[in-house]
Short mmCIF file of C-alpha atoms and ligand atoms in Angstrom, two decimals:
data_model
loop_
_atom_site.label_atom_id
_atom_site.label_comp_id
_atom_site.label_asym_id
_atom_site.label_seq_id
_atom_site.Cartn_x
_atom_site.Cartn_y
_atom_site.Cartn_z
CA MET A 1 0.00 0.00 0.00
CA LYS A 2 1.34 3.43 -1.03
CA HIS A 3 0.47 6.20 1.47
CA LEU A 4 0.16 9.80 0.30
CA ARG A 5 -0.68 12.98 2.18
CA THR A 6 -2.19 16.30 1.06
CA ARG A 7 -4.38 19.09 2.42
CA VAL A 8 -7.22 18.94 -0.12
CA ALA A 9 -8.01 15.81 -2.16
CA ILE A 10 -9.94 16.57 -5.35
CA ILE A 11 -11.85 13.79 -7.10
CA GLY A 12 -12.42 14.66 -10.75
CA SER A 13 -10.33 16.61 -13.24
CA GLY A 14 -13.11 18.28 -15.18
CA PRO A 15 -13.44 22.07 -14.99
CA SER A 16 -14.54 21.99 -11.32
CA GLY A 17 -11.64 19.91 -10.04
CA LEU A 18 -8.97 21.55 -12.15
CA ALA A 19 -10.12 25.11 -11.41
CA LEU A 20 -10.28 24.40 -7.66
CA GLY A 21 -6.85 22.75 -7.73
CA GLN A 22 -5.28 25.69 -9.55
CA LEU A 23 -6.86 28.33 -7.29
CA LEU A 24 -5.78 26.47 -4.12
CA HIS A 25 -2.28 25.99 -5.52
CA ARG A 26 -1.95 29.75 -6.08
CA GLN A 27 -2.73 30.19 -2.38
CA GLY A 28 -0.02 27.68 -1.50
CA ILE A 29 -2.59 25.08 -0.46
CA ASP A 30 -1.34 21.73 -1.70
CA ASN A 31 -3.84 19.40 -3.30
CA VAL A 32 -4.03 16.15 -5.27
CA VAL A 33 -6.38 15.53 -8.21
CA LEU A 34 -7.66 12.05 -9.10
CA ASP A 35 -9.59 11.07 -12.20
CA ARG A 36 -10.75 7.70 -13.44
CA VAL A 37 -10.03 8.52 -17.09
CA SER A 38 -7.12 10.03 -18.99
CA ALA A 39 -6.64 13.71 -19.79
CA GLU A 40 -6.93 12.82 -23.50
CA TYR A 41 -10.39 11.30 -22.87
CA ILE A 42 -11.53 14.39 -20.97
CA LEU A 43 -10.41 16.67 -23.78
CA LYS A 44 -12.58 14.75 -26.26
CA ARG A 45 -15.79 15.72 -24.40
CA ILE A 46 -17.53 18.60 -26.20
CA ARG A 47 -19.70 20.45 -23.71
CA ALA A 48 -20.34 24.05 -22.71
CA GLY A 49 -19.61 27.13 -24.72
CA ILE A 50 -20.82 30.21 -22.82
CA LEU A 51 -19.02 31.67 -19.78
CA GLU A 52 -20.59 34.12 -17.35
CA THR A 53 -18.51 37.08 -16.23
CA GLY A 54 -18.01 35.37 -12.86
CA PHE A 55 -16.37 32.35 -14.47
CA ALA A 56 -14.11 34.48 -16.66
CA GLU A 57 -13.00 36.49 -13.60
CA LEU A 58 -12.29 33.27 -11.69
CA MET A 59 -10.09 32.03 -14.55
CA ARG A 60 -8.22 35.34 -14.45
CA GLU A 61 -7.75 34.95 -10.68
CA ALA A 62 -6.46 31.42 -11.33
CA GLY A 63 -3.91 32.82 -13.78
CA VAL A 64 -5.15 30.72 -16.71
CA SER A 65 -6.99 33.30 -18.77
CA ALA A 66 -4.43 34.34 -21.41
CA ARG A 67 -5.91 32.25 -24.26
CA MET A 68 -9.46 32.85 -23.05
CA ASP A 69 -8.96 36.63 -23.15
CA ARG A 70 -7.22 36.37 -26.53
CA ASP A 71 -9.53 33.91 -28.32
CA GLY A 72 -12.82 34.18 -26.38
CA LEU A 73 -15.61 36.07 -28.18
CA VAL A 74 -17.36 38.71 -26.06
CA HIS A 75 -21.11 38.57 -26.73
CA ASP A 76 -23.24 41.61 -25.87
CA GLY A 77 -26.49 39.82 -26.60
CA PHE A 78 -28.27 36.89 -28.22
CA ALA A 79 -31.53 36.31 -30.11
CA ILE A 80 -34.66 34.30 -29.40
CA ALA A 81 -36.59 33.39 -32.54
CA PHE A 82 -40.25 32.53 -32.12
CA ASN A 83 -43.04 32.35 -34.69
CA GLY A 84 -40.60 33.39 -37.43
CA HIS A 85 -39.59 36.61 -35.60
CA SER A 86 -36.21 37.17 -33.92
CA THR A 87 -35.97 39.28 -30.75
CA ARG A 88 -32.55 40.39 -29.54
CA ILE A 89 -31.84 40.15 -25.82
CA ASP A 90 -29.49 43.10 -25.34
CA LEU A 91 -27.42 41.71 -22.46
CA LYS A 92 -25.13 44.73 -22.23
CA GLY A 93 -27.92 47.31 -22.39
CA LEU A 94 -30.25 45.49 -20.01
CA THR A 95 -27.68 44.62 -17.31
CA GLY A 96 -25.66 47.82 -17.05
CA GLY A 97 -22.83 46.61 -19.27
CA ARG A 98 -22.46 42.92 -18.44
CA THR A 99 -21.75 40.43 -21.24
CA VAL A 100 -20.90 36.72 -21.69
CA LEU A 101 -17.83 35.10 -23.21
CA CYS A 102 -18.07 32.46 -25.93
CA TYR A 103 -15.16 30.06 -25.24
CA GLY A 104 -15.45 26.28 -25.32
CA GLN A 105 -15.22 24.14 -22.19
CA VAL A 106 -12.62 22.03 -23.99
CA GLU A 107 -10.39 25.11 -24.26
CA ILE A 108 -10.85 25.91 -20.58
CA THR A 109 -9.96 22.32 -19.71
CA HIS A 110 -6.88 22.55 -21.95
CA ASP A 111 -5.78 25.75 -20.20
CA LEU A 112 -6.36 24.23 -16.76
CA ILE A 113 -4.55 20.98 -17.57
CA ASP A 114 -1.56 22.96 -18.87
CA ALA A 115 -1.53 25.02 -15.66
CA ARG A 116 -1.79 21.83 -13.58
CA VAL A 117 1.26 20.36 -15.31
CA GLN A 118 3.19 23.59 -14.76
CA SER A 119 2.19 23.68 -11.08
CA GLY A 120 3.73 20.26 -10.50
CA GLN A 121 0.81 19.40 -8.20
CA PRO A 122 0.18 15.62 -8.18
CA THR A 123 -2.51 14.36 -10.57
CA PHE A 124 -3.48 10.70 -10.86
CA TYR A 125 -5.30 9.93 -14.12
CA GLU A 126 -6.88 6.52 -14.73
CA ALA A 127 -7.29 5.98 -10.99
CA SER A 128 -9.71 3.12 -10.33
CA ASP A 129 -11.86 1.89 -7.47
CA VAL A 130 -11.88 5.32 -5.78
CA ARG A 131 -13.45 5.11 -2.33
CA LEU A 132 -13.95 7.75 0.37
CA HIS A 133 -13.39 6.96 4.04
CA ASP A 134 -13.96 8.53 7.49
CA LEU A 135 -15.72 11.58 6.09
CA THR A 136 -17.08 12.64 9.52
CA SER A 137 -13.67 12.33 11.21
CA ASP A 138 -10.90 14.94 11.10
CA GLN A 139 -8.74 12.48 9.15
CA PRO A 140 -10.66 11.52 6.00
CA SER A 141 -8.93 9.50 3.29
CA ILE A 142 -9.38 8.14 -0.20
CA THR A 143 -8.24 4.71 -1.37
CA PHE A 144 -7.73 3.99 -5.06
CA GLN A 145 -5.69 1.93 -7.47
CA HIS A 146 -3.22 3.51 -9.85
CA ASP A 147 -0.70 1.81 -12.11
CA GLY A 148 -1.55 -1.48 -10.42
CA GLU A 149 -0.70 -0.10 -6.96
CA ASN A 150 -3.10 0.24 -4.00
CA CYS A 151 -2.93 3.81 -2.68
CA THR A 152 -4.29 5.67 0.32
CA LEU A 153 -4.49 9.46 0.15
CA HIS A 154 -4.72 11.04 3.62
CA CYS A 155 -6.13 14.57 3.60
CA ASP A 156 -7.94 17.28 5.58
CA TYR A 157 -10.79 17.81 3.12
CA ILE A 158 -12.23 16.11 0.02
CA ALA A 159 -13.74 18.04 -2.92
CA GLY A 160 -16.09 15.77 -4.86
CA CYS A 161 -15.75 17.23 -8.34
CA ASP A 162 -16.56 13.92 -10.04
CA GLY A 163 -19.67 14.81 -11.98
CA PHE A 164 -23.16 13.33 -12.03
CA HIS A 165 -22.00 9.72 -12.23
CA GLY A 166 -19.20 10.07 -9.70
CA VAL A 167 -18.61 8.32 -6.39
CA SER A 168 -18.70 11.37 -4.07
CA ARG A 169 -22.43 12.08 -3.89
CA GLN A 170 -23.07 8.37 -3.29
CA SER A 171 -20.67 8.53 -0.34
CA ILE A 172 -23.14 10.70 1.57
CA PRO A 173 -25.51 8.31 3.39
CA ALA A 174 -28.78 8.11 1.42
CA GLU A 175 -30.82 8.95 4.50
CA LEU A 176 -28.96 12.27 4.79
CA ARG A 177 -29.41 13.24 1.11
CA THR A 178 -32.47 14.82 -0.51
CA GLU A 179 -32.36 14.57 -4.30
CA PHE A 180 -34.59 16.74 -6.49
CA GLU A 181 -34.90 15.49 -10.07
CA ARG A 182 -36.86 16.31 -13.21
CA VAL A 183 -36.09 14.38 -16.41
CA TYR A 184 -37.16 16.06 -19.66
CA PRO A 185 -39.01 14.18 -22.42
CA PHE A 186 -36.37 15.01 -25.04
CA GLY A 187 -32.60 15.28 -25.51
CA TRP A 188 -30.34 17.65 -27.47
CA LEU A 189 -28.63 16.38 -30.59
CA GLY A 190 -25.48 18.50 -30.94
CA VAL A 191 -23.17 18.93 -33.93
CA LEU A 192 -19.77 20.62 -34.04
CA SER A 193 -18.58 21.70 -37.50
CA ASP A 194 -15.76 23.73 -38.98
CA THR A 195 -18.17 26.07 -40.74
CA PRO A 196 -18.82 29.78 -40.13
CA PRO A 197 -21.63 30.53 -37.65
CA VAL A 198 -24.94 31.78 -39.09
CA ASP A 199 -24.71 34.95 -37.00
CA GLU A 200 -22.38 36.98 -34.79
CA GLU A 201 -24.44 36.01 -31.74
CA LEU A 202 -26.36 32.91 -30.55
CA ILE A 203 -29.88 32.24 -31.79
CA TYR A 204 -32.27 30.17 -29.63
CA CYS A 205 -35.33 29.05 -31.62
CA ARG A 206 -38.79 27.83 -30.69
CA SER A 207 -40.23 26.66 -34.00
CA GLU A 208 -43.33 24.67 -34.84
CA ARG A 209 -41.03 21.68 -35.38
CA GLY A 210 -39.17 22.05 -32.10
CA PHE A 211 -36.13 23.68 -30.49
CA ALA A 212 -32.90 24.70 -32.21
CA LEU A 213 -29.81 26.58 -31.03
CA ALA A 214 -27.19 28.12 -33.29
CA SER A 215 -24.02 28.64 -31.27
CA MET A 216 -20.31 28.76 -32.03
CA ARG A 217 -16.76 28.22 -30.77
CA SER A 218 -15.04 30.77 -33.05
CA HIS A 219 -15.66 32.64 -36.32
CA THR A 220 -14.86 29.40 -38.19
CA ARG A 221 -16.29 26.71 -35.88
CA SER A 222 -20.03 26.34 -35.16
CA ARG A 223 -21.99 24.42 -32.57
CA TYR A 224 -25.64 23.57 -33.34
CA TYR A 225 -28.37 21.74 -31.41
CA ILE A 226 -31.89 20.50 -32.10
CA ASP A 227 -34.10 18.71 -29.59
CA VAL A 228 -34.91 15.07 -30.40
CA PRO A 229 -37.12 12.43 -28.75
CA LEU A 230 -35.52 10.41 -25.95
CA THR A 231 -35.68 7.35 -28.22
CA ALA A 232 -33.43 8.96 -30.86
CA LYS A 233 -30.06 7.37 -31.58
CA VAL A 234 -27.16 9.49 -32.87
CA ASP A 235 -26.31 7.03 -35.66
CA GLU A 236 -29.88 7.46 -36.99
CA TRP A 237 -28.98 11.08 -37.78
CA SER A 238 -26.86 11.57 -40.87
CA ASP A 239 -25.22 14.97 -41.25
CA ASP A 240 -27.58 15.74 -44.15
CA ALA A 241 -30.63 14.86 -42.04
CA PHE A 242 -29.37 17.10 -39.22
CA TRP A 243 -28.68 20.08 -41.49
CA ALA A 244 -32.07 19.72 -43.20
CA GLU A 245 -33.93 19.66 -39.87
CA LEU A 246 -31.88 22.53 -38.42
CA LYS A 247 -32.65 24.61 -41.53
CA ARG A 248 -36.39 23.99 -41.05
CA ARG A 249 -36.21 25.26 -37.46
CA LEU A 250 -33.98 28.33 -37.85
CA PRO A 251 -35.56 31.67 -38.74
CA TYR A 252 -35.62 32.18 -42.52
CA ASP A 253 -32.74 34.68 -42.79
CA ALA A 254 -30.45 32.54 -40.62
CA ALA A 255 -31.44 29.38 -42.51
CA GLU A 256 -30.47 31.14 -45.74
CA ARG A 257 -27.02 31.91 -44.29
CA LEU A 258 -26.44 28.38 -42.96
CA VAL A 259 -23.17 26.87 -44.22
CA THR A 260 -23.20 23.10 -43.81
CA GLY A 261 -20.23 20.75 -43.64
CA PRO A 262 -19.09 17.45 -42.12
CA SER A 263 -19.73 17.06 -38.39
CA ILE A 264 -16.52 16.76 -36.37
CA GLU A 265 -18.54 15.75 -33.33
CA LYS A 266 -22.14 14.60 -33.04
CA SER A 267 -23.83 13.44 -29.83
CA ILE A 268 -27.13 13.37 -27.95
CA ALA A 269 -27.25 14.75 -24.39
CA PRO A 270 -30.17 13.87 -22.12
CA LEU A 271 -31.73 16.80 -20.26
CA ARG A 272 -32.44 16.82 -16.56
CA SER A 273 -32.77 19.18 -13.62
CA PHE A 274 -31.12 17.69 -10.55
CA VAL A 275 -30.00 18.97 -7.15
CA CYS A 276 -28.58 17.06 -4.17
CA GLU A 277 -29.04 18.64 -0.76
CA PRO A 278 -26.92 19.14 1.23
CA MET A 279 -23.76 19.69 -0.83
CA GLN A 280 -21.48 18.77 2.05
CA HIS A 281 -21.08 15.94 4.58
CA GLY A 282 -18.34 16.01 7.24
CA ARG A 283 -15.09 16.80 5.40
CA LEU A 284 -16.61 16.15 1.92
CA PHE A 285 -17.84 19.00 -0.32
CA LEU A 286 -19.77 18.31 -3.54
CA VAL A 287 -18.87 20.66 -6.40
CA GLY A 288 -20.40 21.18 -9.87
CA ASP A 289 -22.16 18.33 -11.64
CA ALA A 290 -21.52 16.03 -8.66
CA ALA A 291 -24.21 18.06 -6.86
CA HIS A 292 -26.42 19.52 -9.58
CA ILE A 293 -27.38 19.25 -13.24
CA VAL A 294 -29.34 21.70 -15.41
CA PRO A 295 -30.75 21.43 -18.94
CA PRO A 296 -28.19 23.35 -21.08
CA THR A 297 -30.83 25.82 -22.35
CA GLY A 298 -29.67 28.58 -19.99
CA ALA A 299 -25.92 27.83 -20.41
CA LYS A 300 -25.70 27.40 -16.62
CA GLY A 301 -24.11 23.97 -16.05
CA LEU A 302 -20.48 24.96 -16.21
CA ASN A 303 -21.21 28.38 -14.72
CA LEU A 304 -22.86 26.95 -11.59
CA ALA A 305 -19.82 24.70 -11.17
CA ALA A 306 -17.70 27.87 -11.23
CA SER A 307 -19.62 29.57 -8.42
CA ASP A 308 -19.35 26.41 -6.30
CA VAL A 309 -15.58 26.42 -6.90
CA SER A 310 -15.34 30.11 -5.99
CA THR A 311 -17.21 29.59 -2.70
CA LEU A 312 -15.22 26.50 -1.65
CA TYR A 313 -11.89 28.05 -2.66
CA ARG A 314 -12.56 31.12 -0.50
CA ILE A 315 -13.67 29.02 2.46
CA LEU A 316 -10.57 26.80 2.31
CA THR A 317 -8.29 29.80 1.86
CA ARG A 318 -9.69 31.19 5.13
CA VAL A 319 -9.02 27.85 6.82
CA TYR A 320 -5.37 27.61 5.80
CA ARG A 321 -4.38 31.30 5.59
CA ASP A 322 -6.32 32.68 8.61
CA ASN A 323 -6.95 29.48 10.58
CA ASP A 324 -10.60 30.55 10.40
CA LEU A 325 -12.93 27.54 10.09
CA SER A 326 -16.11 29.55 10.75
CA CYS A 327 -17.32 29.38 7.14
CA VAL A 328 -16.72 25.64 6.59
CA PRO A 329 -20.29 24.73 7.70
CA LEU A 330 -21.71 27.43 5.38
CA TYR A 331 -20.54 26.02 2.02
CA SER A 332 -23.68 24.07 1.15
CA GLU A 333 -26.20 26.79 2.02
CA ILE A 334 -24.21 29.48 0.18
CA ALA A 335 -23.69 27.30 -2.91
CA LEU A 336 -27.31 26.11 -3.01
CA ARG A 337 -28.76 29.65 -2.99
CA ARG A 338 -27.14 30.35 -6.37
CA VAL A 339 -27.62 26.79 -7.66
CA TRP A 340 -31.40 26.97 -7.21
CA HIS A 341 -31.55 30.31 -9.07
CA GLY A 342 -29.66 28.70 -11.98
CA GLU A 343 -31.86 25.59 -11.81
CA ARG A 344 -35.07 27.62 -11.92
CA PHE A 345 -33.88 29.78 -14.82
CA SER A 346 -32.73 26.75 -16.83
CA TRP A 347 -36.03 24.92 -16.24
CA TRP A 348 -38.04 28.09 -17.07
CA LEU A 349 -36.20 28.80 -20.32
CA THR A 350 -36.39 25.10 -21.34
CA ARG A 351 -40.16 25.13 -20.76
CA LEU A 352 -40.54 28.32 -22.84
CA LEU A 353 -38.45 27.12 -25.79
CA HIS A 354 -39.38 23.44 -26.15
CA HIS A 355 -42.58 21.56 -26.97
CA PHE A 356 -43.64 19.39 -24.04
CA ASP A 357 -46.02 16.46 -24.39
CA GLU A 358 -48.81 18.31 -22.61
CA GLN A 359 -48.51 20.94 -25.35
CA GLY A 360 -48.08 18.46 -28.21
CA ARG A 361 -45.87 19.28 -31.17
CA HIS A 362 -48.56 19.24 -33.85
CA ASP A 363 -51.71 18.64 -31.88
CA LYS A 364 -54.74 20.61 -32.95
CA SER A 365 -56.68 19.53 -29.91
CA GLY A 366 -56.83 23.10 -28.59
CA ASN A 367 -54.38 22.25 -25.82
CA SER A 368 -54.26 25.36 -23.63
CA GLY A 369 -50.83 24.56 -22.16
CA ARG A 370 -49.22 25.31 -25.49
CA ARG A 371 -51.11 28.61 -25.86
CA PHE A 372 -50.20 29.70 -22.32
CA THR A 373 -46.51 29.11 -23.03
CA GLU A 374 -46.61 30.87 -26.39
CA SER A 375 -48.41 33.82 -24.84
CA GLU A 376 -45.86 33.99 -21.99
CA LEU A 377 -42.94 33.92 -24.43
CA GLN A 378 -44.58 36.53 -26.68
CA TYR A 379 -45.16 38.82 -23.68
CA LEU A 380 -41.61 38.42 -22.29
CA LEU A 381 -39.97 39.14 -25.63
CA GLY A 382 -42.21 42.14 -26.25
CA SER A 383 -41.46 43.75 -22.89
CA GLU A 384 -38.22 45.40 -21.79
CA ALA A 385 -38.91 44.13 -18.27
CA GLY A 386 -39.33 40.62 -19.70
CA ARG A 387 -36.13 40.82 -21.69
CA ARG A 388 -34.31 42.14 -18.60
CA LEU A 389 -35.55 39.12 -16.59
CA ILE A 390 -33.86 36.87 -19.13
CA ALA A 391 -30.73 39.00 -19.48
CA GLU A 392 -30.00 39.30 -15.73
CA GLN A 393 -29.95 35.55 -15.30
CA TYR A 394 -28.17 34.79 -18.56
CA VAL A 395 -25.12 36.97 -17.69
CA GLY A 396 -25.17 35.33 -14.25
CA LEU A 397 -26.33 36.53 -10.82
CA PRO A 398 -23.57 37.89 -8.56
CA TYR A 399 -21.51 35.43 -6.52
CA GLU A 400 -22.38 35.56 -2.80
CA SER A 401 -19.54 36.82 -0.58
CA LEU A 402 -18.55 34.97 2.58
CA PRO A 403 -19.48 36.58 5.91
CA GLU A 404 -16.76 38.94 7.11
CA SER A 405 -13.85 36.93 8.47
CA ARG A 406 -12.87 37.00 12.14
CA ALA A 407 -9.50 38.44 11.08
CA ALA A 408 -11.19 41.27 9.19
CA MET A 409 -13.54 42.00 12.11
CA ALA A 410 -10.65 41.99 14.57
CA ALA A 411 -8.70 44.38 12.31
CA ALA A 412 -11.73 46.68 11.99
CA ASN A 413 -12.25 46.71 15.78
CA ALA A 414 -8.57 47.44 16.40
CA ALA A 415 -8.65 50.37 13.92
P1 FAS B 1 -17.46 16.87 -15.19
O1 FAS B 1 -18.49 15.80 -15.40
O2 FAS B 1 -17.05 17.73 -16.32
O3 FAS B 1 -16.10 16.18 -14.65
C1 FAS B 1 -16.17 15.16 -13.70
C2 FAS B 1 -14.86 14.36 -13.76
O4 FAS B 1 -14.88 13.40 -12.70
C3 FAS B 1 -14.73 13.58 -15.07
O5 FAS B 1 -13.49 13.85 -15.68
C4 FAS B 1 -14.83 12.12 -14.63
O6 FAS B 1 -13.98 11.26 -15.39
C5 FAS B 1 -14.39 12.17 -13.19
N1 FAS B 1 -14.93 11.08 -12.39
C6 FAS B 1 -16.20 10.60 -12.39
N2 FAS B 1 -16.32 9.59 -11.51
C7 FAS B 1 -15.08 9.40 -10.94
C8 FAS B 1 -14.55 8.50 -9.97
N3 FAS B 1 -15.32 7.56 -9.40
N4 FAS B 1 -13.23 8.61 -9.65
C9 FAS B 1 -12.45 9.58 -10.23
N5 FAS B 1 -12.90 10.47 -11.13
C10 FAS B 1 -14.21 10.37 -11.51
N6 FAS B 1 -23.05 23.07 -19.61
C11 FAS B 1 -23.26 24.27 -20.19
O7 FAS B 1 -23.16 25.31 -19.52
N7 FAS B 1 -23.57 24.34 -21.55
C12 FAS B 1 -23.66 23.20 -22.32
O8 FAS B 1 -23.93 23.28 -23.50
C13 FAS B 1 -23.43 21.94 -21.75
N8 FAS B 1 -23.50 20.79 -22.50
C14 FAS B 1 -23.29 19.56 -21.87
C15 FAS B 1 -23.34 18.34 -22.58
C16 FAS B 1 -23.14 17.10 -21.94
C17 FAS B 1 -23.20 15.80 -22.74
C18 FAS B 1 -22.89 17.07 -20.56
C19 FAS B 1 -22.71 15.74 -19.84
C20 FAS B 1 -22.84 18.25 -19.84
C21 FAS B 1 -23.02 19.51 -20.49
N9 FAS B 1 -22.94 20.72 -19.80
C22 FAS B 1 -23.14 21.92 -20.37
C23 FAS B 1 -22.64 20.72 -18.42
C24 FAS B 1 -21.16 20.53 -18.27
O9 FAS B 1 -20.50 21.57 -18.96
C25 FAS B 1 -20.87 20.50 -16.81
O10 FAS B 1 -21.55 21.54 -16.11
C26 FAS B 1 -19.40 20.57 -16.51
O11 FAS B 1 -18.72 19.57 -17.22
C27 FAS B 1 -19.26 20.40 -15.01
O12 FAS B 1 -17.94 20.18 -14.73
P2 FAS B 1 -17.52 19.21 -13.52
O13 FAS B 1 -18.34 19.54 -12.33
O14 FAS B 1 -16.04 19.32 -13.46
O15 FAS B 1 -17.98 17.73 -13.96
C1 PHB B 2 -22.87 25.76 -26.66
O1 PHB B 2 -22.29 26.59 -27.39
O2 PHB B 2 -22.49 24.57 -26.55
C2 PHB B 2 -24.09 26.22 -25.88
C3 PHB B 2 -24.38 27.56 -25.81
C4 PHB B 2 -25.49 27.98 -25.09
C5 PHB B 2 -26.28 27.03 -24.45
C6 PHB B 2 -25.98 25.66 -24.53
C7 PHB B 2 -24.87 25.25 -25.26
O3 PHB B 2 -27.39 27.43 -23.76
#
């Protein structure tokens, strides 16, 4: 058995784990990252594309923003197309100047992996049989196998950054967890292509035929989505079939500009809303997708992971820099306040932009649910207050600060 020791053990080297590891490292807080797959495998996963201001600022604080600031596309707004009419959501104008950054999650992960290598902090890829132990003691540990060797990692705290299918959430006793879940009756079929985007900004579409999203990764690489039934299989969708269906769903002018080409990635993502409460147990903290999942309609998944990371990083910095443990018990409640706002917005926007069974895609049975939703969307888009409601959430609500530290209060009293 190989014994290792660190301050913070991080399970998962997706954006949550890598960002937390880098931020802690810059505070001189040593940490170890474990992942069950290789870095190459992680970099093949095509996921998010839109960063809130909060995420971008966190990457700058982590010292890994050079490429993001050079290559990321600042977006001042986006469009929602409904009933053949496009309405622009003027993010900058409606939120006092705030914008979003279009920069792929793969690029962020690249930047974070490069920083991890440069930091020299230990990272164990292809770690198997990861198990968490003694979470309610002050000496938790993780056992795992790596390169055929049995290892035990002794630590002070464990950050479960291991995604929806990870081991961390399951390590909280079921009787102590409350899980909120809503599975949607459709998935998103996504295509990545080296073709120019149809517009400078994103276009979300609610068409008679269903949902479509025209996004991008750069001026020469596009990311498109259409919603498909849960029974759909990706190999049933040829590129031609995808382009033809996307063209039917985009507003006419955008459809006319559509440049098609071979897909370089094509996959179907299921959609769910999910939250685990609480997000901490003893010395274990759940971060990102390990604790919550949103339908990607509001571009919140990665961005909620970022606010969890920011909260945990600041709490642990207080522990090790100021020997102030007062905020440790507050992580879950602080993280969950912002998580639930992101969950509600993502559910709300998904409901507005997709056809649900109770509405029926082509039913003529006078189903009022469909008319209520169409009327709500029409009203929101036609009202500055409605567009501001969408804009404020899309750019991201502010991150909650920690309560004033004991050190700061003592300094203020002494002054
Ligand atoms: P991740 O799932 O990214 O990373 C978890 C890591 O933990 C993985 O590398 C995994 O290998 C590792 N792991 C799991 N179990 C382990 C174990 N037992 N031991 C060790 N390691 C383990 N968000 C958006 O904002 N916009 C989008 O368009 C969007 N599209 C998405 C499409 C798909 C198919 C998916 C699954 C998610 C999408 N998301 C999107 C959300 C996504 O971006 C997540 O929010 C983001 O990856 C969260 O990052 P992490 O919390 O690091 O979890
Ligand atoms: C993406 O570019 O992948 C993307 C953008 C916005 C979303 C979802 C996905 O809401």
